[in-house]
Short mmCIF file of C-alpha atoms in Angstrom, two decimals:
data_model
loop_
_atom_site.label_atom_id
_atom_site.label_comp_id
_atom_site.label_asym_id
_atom_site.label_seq_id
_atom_site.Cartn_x
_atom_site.Cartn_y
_atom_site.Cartn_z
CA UNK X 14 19.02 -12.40 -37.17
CA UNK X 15 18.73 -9.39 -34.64
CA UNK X 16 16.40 -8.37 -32.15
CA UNK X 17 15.70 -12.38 -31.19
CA UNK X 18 12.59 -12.67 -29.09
CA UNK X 19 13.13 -15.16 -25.89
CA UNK X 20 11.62 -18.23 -27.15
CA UNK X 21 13.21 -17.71 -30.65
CA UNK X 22 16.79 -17.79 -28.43
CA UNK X 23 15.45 -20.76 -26.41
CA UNK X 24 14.46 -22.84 -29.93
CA UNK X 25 18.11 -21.94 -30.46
CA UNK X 26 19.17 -23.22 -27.45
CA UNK X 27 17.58 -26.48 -27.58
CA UNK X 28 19.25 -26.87 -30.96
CA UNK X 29 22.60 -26.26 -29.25
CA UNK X 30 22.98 -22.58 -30.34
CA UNK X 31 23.72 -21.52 -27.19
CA UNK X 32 23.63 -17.12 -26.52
CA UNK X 33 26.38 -15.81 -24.42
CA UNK X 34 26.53 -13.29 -22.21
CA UNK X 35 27.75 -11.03 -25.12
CA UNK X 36 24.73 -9.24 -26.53
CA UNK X 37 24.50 -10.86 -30.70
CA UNK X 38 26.80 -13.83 -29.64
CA UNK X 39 26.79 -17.29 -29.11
CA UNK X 40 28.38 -20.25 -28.98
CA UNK X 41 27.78 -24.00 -31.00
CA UNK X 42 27.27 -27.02 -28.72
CA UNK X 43 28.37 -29.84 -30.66
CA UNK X 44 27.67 -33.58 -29.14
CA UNK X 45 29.62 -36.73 -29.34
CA UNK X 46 29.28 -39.93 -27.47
CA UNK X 47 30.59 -40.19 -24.33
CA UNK X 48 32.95 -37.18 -25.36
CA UNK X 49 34.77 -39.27 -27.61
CA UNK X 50 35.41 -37.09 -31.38
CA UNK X 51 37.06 -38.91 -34.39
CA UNK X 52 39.95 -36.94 -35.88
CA UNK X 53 37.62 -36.28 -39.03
CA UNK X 54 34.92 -34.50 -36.55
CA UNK X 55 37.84 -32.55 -34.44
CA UNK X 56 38.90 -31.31 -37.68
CA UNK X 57 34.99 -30.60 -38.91
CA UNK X 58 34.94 -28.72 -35.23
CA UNK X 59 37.99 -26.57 -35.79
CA UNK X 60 37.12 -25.71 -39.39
CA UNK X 61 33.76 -24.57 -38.15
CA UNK X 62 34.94 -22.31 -35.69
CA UNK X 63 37.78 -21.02 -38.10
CA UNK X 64 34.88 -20.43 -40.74
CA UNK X 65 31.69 -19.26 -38.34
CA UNK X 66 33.04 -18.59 -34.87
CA UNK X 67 35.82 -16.86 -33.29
CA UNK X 68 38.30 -19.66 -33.85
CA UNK X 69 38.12 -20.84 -30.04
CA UNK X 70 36.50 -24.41 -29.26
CA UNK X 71 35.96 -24.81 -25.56
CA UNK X 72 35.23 -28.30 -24.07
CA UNK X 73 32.70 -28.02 -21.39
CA UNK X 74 32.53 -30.49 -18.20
CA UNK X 75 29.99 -33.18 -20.16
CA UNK X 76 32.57 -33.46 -22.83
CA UNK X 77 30.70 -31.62 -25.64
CA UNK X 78 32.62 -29.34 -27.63
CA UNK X 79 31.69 -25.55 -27.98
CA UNK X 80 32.53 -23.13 -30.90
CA UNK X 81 32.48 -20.11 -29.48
CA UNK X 82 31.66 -16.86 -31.40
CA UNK X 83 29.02 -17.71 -33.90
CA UNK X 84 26.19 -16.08 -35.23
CA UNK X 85 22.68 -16.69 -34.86
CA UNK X 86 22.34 -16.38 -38.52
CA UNK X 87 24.83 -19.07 -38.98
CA UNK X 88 23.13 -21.85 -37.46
CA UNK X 89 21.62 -24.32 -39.76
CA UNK X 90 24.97 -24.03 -41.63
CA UNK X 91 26.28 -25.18 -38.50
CA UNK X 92 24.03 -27.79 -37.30
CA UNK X 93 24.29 -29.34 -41.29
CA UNK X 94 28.13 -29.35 -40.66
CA UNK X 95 27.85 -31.33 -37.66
CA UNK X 96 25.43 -33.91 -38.89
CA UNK X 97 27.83 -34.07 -41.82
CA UNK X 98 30.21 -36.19 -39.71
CA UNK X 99 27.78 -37.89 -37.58
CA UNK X 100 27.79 -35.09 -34.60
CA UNK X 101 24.64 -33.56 -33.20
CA UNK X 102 24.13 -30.40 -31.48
CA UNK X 103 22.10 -29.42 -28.43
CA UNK X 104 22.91 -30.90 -24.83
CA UNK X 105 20.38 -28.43 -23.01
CA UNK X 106 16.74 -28.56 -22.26
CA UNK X 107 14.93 -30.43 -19.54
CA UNK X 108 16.17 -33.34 -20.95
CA UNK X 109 18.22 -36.47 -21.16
CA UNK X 110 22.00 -34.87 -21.28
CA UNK X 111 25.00 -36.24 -23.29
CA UNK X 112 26.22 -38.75 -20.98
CA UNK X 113 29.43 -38.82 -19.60
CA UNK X 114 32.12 -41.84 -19.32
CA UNK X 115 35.55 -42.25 -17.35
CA UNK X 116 38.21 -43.02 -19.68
CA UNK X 117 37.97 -46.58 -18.24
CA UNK X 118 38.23 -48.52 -21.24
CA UNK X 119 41.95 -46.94 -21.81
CA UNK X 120 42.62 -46.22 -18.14
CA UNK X 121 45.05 -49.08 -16.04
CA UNK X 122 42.12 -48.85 -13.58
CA UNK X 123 39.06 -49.36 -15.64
CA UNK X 124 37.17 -52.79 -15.01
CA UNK X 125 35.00 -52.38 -18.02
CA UNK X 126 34.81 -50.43 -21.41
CA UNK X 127 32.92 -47.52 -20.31
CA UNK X 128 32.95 -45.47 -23.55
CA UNK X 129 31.43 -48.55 -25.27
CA UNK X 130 28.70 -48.75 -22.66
CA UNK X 131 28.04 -44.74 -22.49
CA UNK X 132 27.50 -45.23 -26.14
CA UNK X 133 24.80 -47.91 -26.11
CA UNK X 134 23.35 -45.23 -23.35
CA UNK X 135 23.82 -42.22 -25.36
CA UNK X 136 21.63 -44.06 -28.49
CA UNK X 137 19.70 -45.26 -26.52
CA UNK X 138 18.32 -42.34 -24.04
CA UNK X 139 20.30 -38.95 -25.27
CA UNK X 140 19.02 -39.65 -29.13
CA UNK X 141 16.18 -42.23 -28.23
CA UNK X 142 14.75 -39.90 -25.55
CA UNK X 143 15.69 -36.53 -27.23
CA UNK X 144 12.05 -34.99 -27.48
CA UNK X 145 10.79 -36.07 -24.29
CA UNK X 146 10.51 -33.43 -22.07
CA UNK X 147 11.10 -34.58 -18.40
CA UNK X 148 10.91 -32.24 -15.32
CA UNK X 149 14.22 -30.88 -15.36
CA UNK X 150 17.62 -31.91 -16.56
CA UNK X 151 18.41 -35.32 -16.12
CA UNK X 152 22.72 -36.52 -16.06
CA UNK X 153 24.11 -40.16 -16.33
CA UNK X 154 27.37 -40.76 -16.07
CA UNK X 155 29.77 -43.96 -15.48
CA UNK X 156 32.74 -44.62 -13.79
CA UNK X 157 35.13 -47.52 -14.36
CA UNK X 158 36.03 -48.14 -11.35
CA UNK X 159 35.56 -47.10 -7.47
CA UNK X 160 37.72 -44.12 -7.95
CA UNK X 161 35.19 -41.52 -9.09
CA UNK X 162 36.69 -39.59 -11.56
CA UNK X 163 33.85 -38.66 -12.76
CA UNK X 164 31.73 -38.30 -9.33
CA UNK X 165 28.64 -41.16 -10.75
CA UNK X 166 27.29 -40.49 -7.39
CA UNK X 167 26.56 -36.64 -8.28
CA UNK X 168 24.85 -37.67 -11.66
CA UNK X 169 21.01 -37.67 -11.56
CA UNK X 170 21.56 -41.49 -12.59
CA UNK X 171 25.25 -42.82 -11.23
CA UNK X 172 26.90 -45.90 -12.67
CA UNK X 173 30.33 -47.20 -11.45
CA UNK X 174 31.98 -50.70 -12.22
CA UNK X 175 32.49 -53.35 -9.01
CA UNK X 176 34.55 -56.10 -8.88
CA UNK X 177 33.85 -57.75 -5.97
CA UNK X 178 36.68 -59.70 -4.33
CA UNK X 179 36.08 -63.28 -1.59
CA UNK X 180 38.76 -65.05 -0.23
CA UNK X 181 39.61 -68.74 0.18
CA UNK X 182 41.59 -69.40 3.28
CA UNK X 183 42.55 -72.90 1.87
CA UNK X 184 44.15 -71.34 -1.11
CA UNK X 185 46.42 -68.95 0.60
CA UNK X 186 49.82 -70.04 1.67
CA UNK X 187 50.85 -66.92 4.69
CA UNK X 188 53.17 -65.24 2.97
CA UNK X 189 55.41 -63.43 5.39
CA UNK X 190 54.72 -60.51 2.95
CA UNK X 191 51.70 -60.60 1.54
CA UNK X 192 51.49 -59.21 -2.13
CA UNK X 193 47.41 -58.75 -1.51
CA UNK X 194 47.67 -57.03 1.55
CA UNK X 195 50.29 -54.46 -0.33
CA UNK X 196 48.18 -53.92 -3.27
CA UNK X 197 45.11 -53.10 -1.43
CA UNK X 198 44.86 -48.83 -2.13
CA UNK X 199 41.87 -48.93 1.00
CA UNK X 200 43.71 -50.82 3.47
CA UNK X 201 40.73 -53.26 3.15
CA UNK X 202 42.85 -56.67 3.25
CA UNK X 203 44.14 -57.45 6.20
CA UNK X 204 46.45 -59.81 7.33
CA UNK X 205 45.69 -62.36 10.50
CA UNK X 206 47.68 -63.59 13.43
CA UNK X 207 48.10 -66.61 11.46
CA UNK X 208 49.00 -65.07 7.88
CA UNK X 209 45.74 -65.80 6.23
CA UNK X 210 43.77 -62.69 4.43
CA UNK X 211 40.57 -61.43 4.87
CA UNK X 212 38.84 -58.54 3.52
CA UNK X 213 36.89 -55.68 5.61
CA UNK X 214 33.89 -55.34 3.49
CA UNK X 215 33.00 -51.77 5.21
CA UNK X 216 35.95 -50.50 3.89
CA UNK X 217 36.49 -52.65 0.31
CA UNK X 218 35.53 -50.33 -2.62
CA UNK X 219 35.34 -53.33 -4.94
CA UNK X 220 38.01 -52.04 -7.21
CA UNK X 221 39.40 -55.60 -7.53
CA UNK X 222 43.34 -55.19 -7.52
CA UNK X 223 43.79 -57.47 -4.81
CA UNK X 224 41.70 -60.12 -6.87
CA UNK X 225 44.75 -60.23 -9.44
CA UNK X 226 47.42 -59.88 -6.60
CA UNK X 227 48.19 -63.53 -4.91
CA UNK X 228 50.02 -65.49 -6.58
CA UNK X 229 48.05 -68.79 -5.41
CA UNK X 230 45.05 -67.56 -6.13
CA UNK X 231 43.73 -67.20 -2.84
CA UNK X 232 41.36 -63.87 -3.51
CA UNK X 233 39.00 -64.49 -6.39
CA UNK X 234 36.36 -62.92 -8.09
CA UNK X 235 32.62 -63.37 -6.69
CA UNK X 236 31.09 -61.07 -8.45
CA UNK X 237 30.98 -58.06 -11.31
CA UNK X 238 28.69 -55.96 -12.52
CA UNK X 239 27.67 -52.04 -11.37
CA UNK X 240 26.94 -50.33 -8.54
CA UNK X 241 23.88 -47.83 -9.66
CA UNK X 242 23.70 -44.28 -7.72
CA UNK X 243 20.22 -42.44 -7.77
CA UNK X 244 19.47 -38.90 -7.37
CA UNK X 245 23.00 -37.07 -7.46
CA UNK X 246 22.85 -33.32 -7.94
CA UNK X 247 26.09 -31.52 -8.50
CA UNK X 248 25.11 -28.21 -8.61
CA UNK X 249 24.34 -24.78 -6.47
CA UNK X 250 23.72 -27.09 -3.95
CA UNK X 251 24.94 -30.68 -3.55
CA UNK X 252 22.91 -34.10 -3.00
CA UNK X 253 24.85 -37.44 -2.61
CA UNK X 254 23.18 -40.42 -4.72
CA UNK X 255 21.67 -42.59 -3.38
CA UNK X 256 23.28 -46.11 -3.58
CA UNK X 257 21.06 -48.98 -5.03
CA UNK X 258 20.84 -51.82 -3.23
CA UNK X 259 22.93 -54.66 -5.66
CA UNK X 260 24.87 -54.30 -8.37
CA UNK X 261 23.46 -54.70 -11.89
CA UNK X 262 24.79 -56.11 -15.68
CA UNK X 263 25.10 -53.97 -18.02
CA UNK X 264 21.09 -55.02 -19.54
CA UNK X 265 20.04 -54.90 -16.02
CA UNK X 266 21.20 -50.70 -15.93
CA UNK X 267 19.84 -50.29 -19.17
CA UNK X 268 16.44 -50.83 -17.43
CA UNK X 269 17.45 -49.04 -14.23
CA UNK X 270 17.72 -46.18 -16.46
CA UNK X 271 14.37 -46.60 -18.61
CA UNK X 272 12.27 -47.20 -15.00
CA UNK X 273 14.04 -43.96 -13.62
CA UNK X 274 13.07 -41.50 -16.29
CA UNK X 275 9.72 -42.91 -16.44
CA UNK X 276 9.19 -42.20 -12.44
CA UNK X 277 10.98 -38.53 -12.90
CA UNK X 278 8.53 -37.72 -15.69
CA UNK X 279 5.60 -39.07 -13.95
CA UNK X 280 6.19 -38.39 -10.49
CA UNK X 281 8.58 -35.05 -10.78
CA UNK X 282 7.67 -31.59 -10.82
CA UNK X 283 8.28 -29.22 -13.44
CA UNK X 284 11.86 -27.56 -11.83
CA UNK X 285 12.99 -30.25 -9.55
CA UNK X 286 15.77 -32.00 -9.92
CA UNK X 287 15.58 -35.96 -9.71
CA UNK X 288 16.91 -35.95 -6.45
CA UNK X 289 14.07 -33.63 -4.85
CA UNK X 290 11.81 -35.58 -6.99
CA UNK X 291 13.42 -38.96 -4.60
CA UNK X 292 13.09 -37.01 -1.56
CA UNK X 293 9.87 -35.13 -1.45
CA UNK X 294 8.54 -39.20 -2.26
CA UNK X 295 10.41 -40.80 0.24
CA UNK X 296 14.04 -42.83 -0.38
CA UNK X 297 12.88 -46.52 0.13
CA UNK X 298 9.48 -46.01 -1.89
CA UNK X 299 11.38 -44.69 -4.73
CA UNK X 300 13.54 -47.29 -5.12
CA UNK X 301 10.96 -49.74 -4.20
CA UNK X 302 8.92 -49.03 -7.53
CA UNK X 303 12.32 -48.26 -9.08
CA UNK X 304 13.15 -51.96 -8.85
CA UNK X 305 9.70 -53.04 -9.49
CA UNK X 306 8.38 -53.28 -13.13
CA UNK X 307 4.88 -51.48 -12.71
CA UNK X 308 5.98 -48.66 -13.67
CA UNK X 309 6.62 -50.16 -17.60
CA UNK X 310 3.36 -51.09 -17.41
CA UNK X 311 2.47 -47.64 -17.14
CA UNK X 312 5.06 -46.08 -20.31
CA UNK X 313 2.99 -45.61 -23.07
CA UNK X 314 0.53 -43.62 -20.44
CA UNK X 315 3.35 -41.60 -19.26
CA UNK X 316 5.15 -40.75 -22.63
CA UNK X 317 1.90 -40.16 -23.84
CA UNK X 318 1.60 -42.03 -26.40
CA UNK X 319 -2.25 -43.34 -25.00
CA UNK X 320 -5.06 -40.88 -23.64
CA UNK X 321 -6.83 -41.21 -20.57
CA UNK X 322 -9.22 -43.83 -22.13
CA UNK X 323 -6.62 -45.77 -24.56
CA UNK X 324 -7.12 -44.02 -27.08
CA UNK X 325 -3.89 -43.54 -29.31
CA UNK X 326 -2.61 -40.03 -29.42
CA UNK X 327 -0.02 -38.73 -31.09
CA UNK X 328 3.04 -37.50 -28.98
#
């Protein structure tokens, strides 16, 4: 397959047949979810690049795997192969990216199962939302917990689990050493003239240790669910999310998500990043209509999948 013309190496891209800067070469981008492979799809992955690539597999900072040193010719072998063991290839495009989970449902920090949740994401918006184009790229990732691992603020759509801690006075008992006070990692619990607790909210990060730490039961749980980040761009140049006010279940993300793509493809231009897209219309009016539901009134409109006078099209 010489002599490839640009848009015959972008088609190729999109696929997840990705060229290299070595003129002839390129490399397969193979997609699980959340980054998590079975050991019958590693071994699919390394017998792949044994048989079509160089032999290398890189991993790449989203957690897809990439054969490096394949041929263009050898492409719809290799996207059969991957599909063979329930793997896709692609992860490029002005599209939904794989997303990308903290290992919080292994980790002794994680407050939730965030590879279970990326997954329900991943079907959801990377397959579900595959061949809608969108301005530019658009990243979700999840942390599980407040210590960023994965940076959910720098995603275009940041998720990270909260475990929000209140205290009960009545409950505690002034220990002369107070096991809360020592677990805190923020220095967030403090410890009063007379030996009760409180907890500095400007400096709590919700990660919820000290919830677990009295042994009377004087720091409890008042609330869990996720903190949602909007507009993070980790790239040439960098753009903080912005923080949502609340925090969210899992359902109430889900629809976070859906409502954010639908503004980015409606109100975004072609190029710009979600964050720009957040900026050039103003912070608080984005996430005004972000927590609204007009804009679902508007999806079929947007996705085209209705014309101008409600007339079905086809998308």
């Amino acid at each position: 397959m010489a002599n490839l013309t640009p848009e015959e190496k972008k088609d190729l891209k999109f696929k997840g047949i990705i060229a290299t800067k070595n003129e002839g070469e390129f490399i397969a981008r193979m997609v699980a979810p959340c980054g998590v492979f079975t050991n019958e799809q590693m071994q699919l992955i390394t017998d792949t690049a044994k048989k079509y690539g160089s032999g290398s597999v890189a991993f790449t900072s989203r957690l897809t795997a990439e054969i490096q040193g394949v041929s263009a010719d050898d492409a719809e072998a290799i996207i059969k192969a991957a599909e063979s063991v329930g793997l896709v290839t692609g992860g490029t495009g002005a599209v939904v990216r794989p997303v990308v989970a903290c290992k919080g449902t292994v980790c002794v920090h994680g407050l939730v199962d965030t590879q279970k949740f990326a997954t329900r994401i991943f079907n959801e918006f990377y397959l579900g939302w595959h061949e809608i184009k969108l301005p530019h790229k658009f990243k979700i990732g999840i942390g599980g917990c407040p210590n960023n691992c994965i940076k959910p603020a720098y995603n275009d759509f940041g998720i990270m689990a909260q475990r929000v801690p209140e205290t009960d006075s009545q409950l505690c008992r002034s220990c002369k050493k107070c096991a809360v006070v020592a677990k805190c990692p923020v220095h967030a619990a403090i410890q009063n003239e007379d030996g009760t607790v409180t907890i500095d909210k400007d400096k709590c990060t919700n990660c919820g240790k000290c919830i677990d730490a009295c042994y009377f039961g004087s720091v409890r749980e008042k609330e869990f669910g996720f903190k949602v980040f909007i507009g993070g761009i980790f790239g040439k140049t960098q753009r903080p999310g912005t923080p949502v006010p609340g925090l969210y279940s899992e359902d109430e993300v889900m629809k976070l998500i859906e409502k954010a793509l639908l503004l980015f493809r409606e109100q975004g231009v072609a190029g710009e990043r979600l964050g720009r897209t957040v900026d050039r219309v103003g912070v608080d009016k984005f996430i005004e209509q972000l927590l609204s539901d007009d804009v679902l009134a508007r999806k079929n409109k947007i996705l085209g999948l209705v014309s101008e006078d409600n007339g079905q099209v086809t998308c």
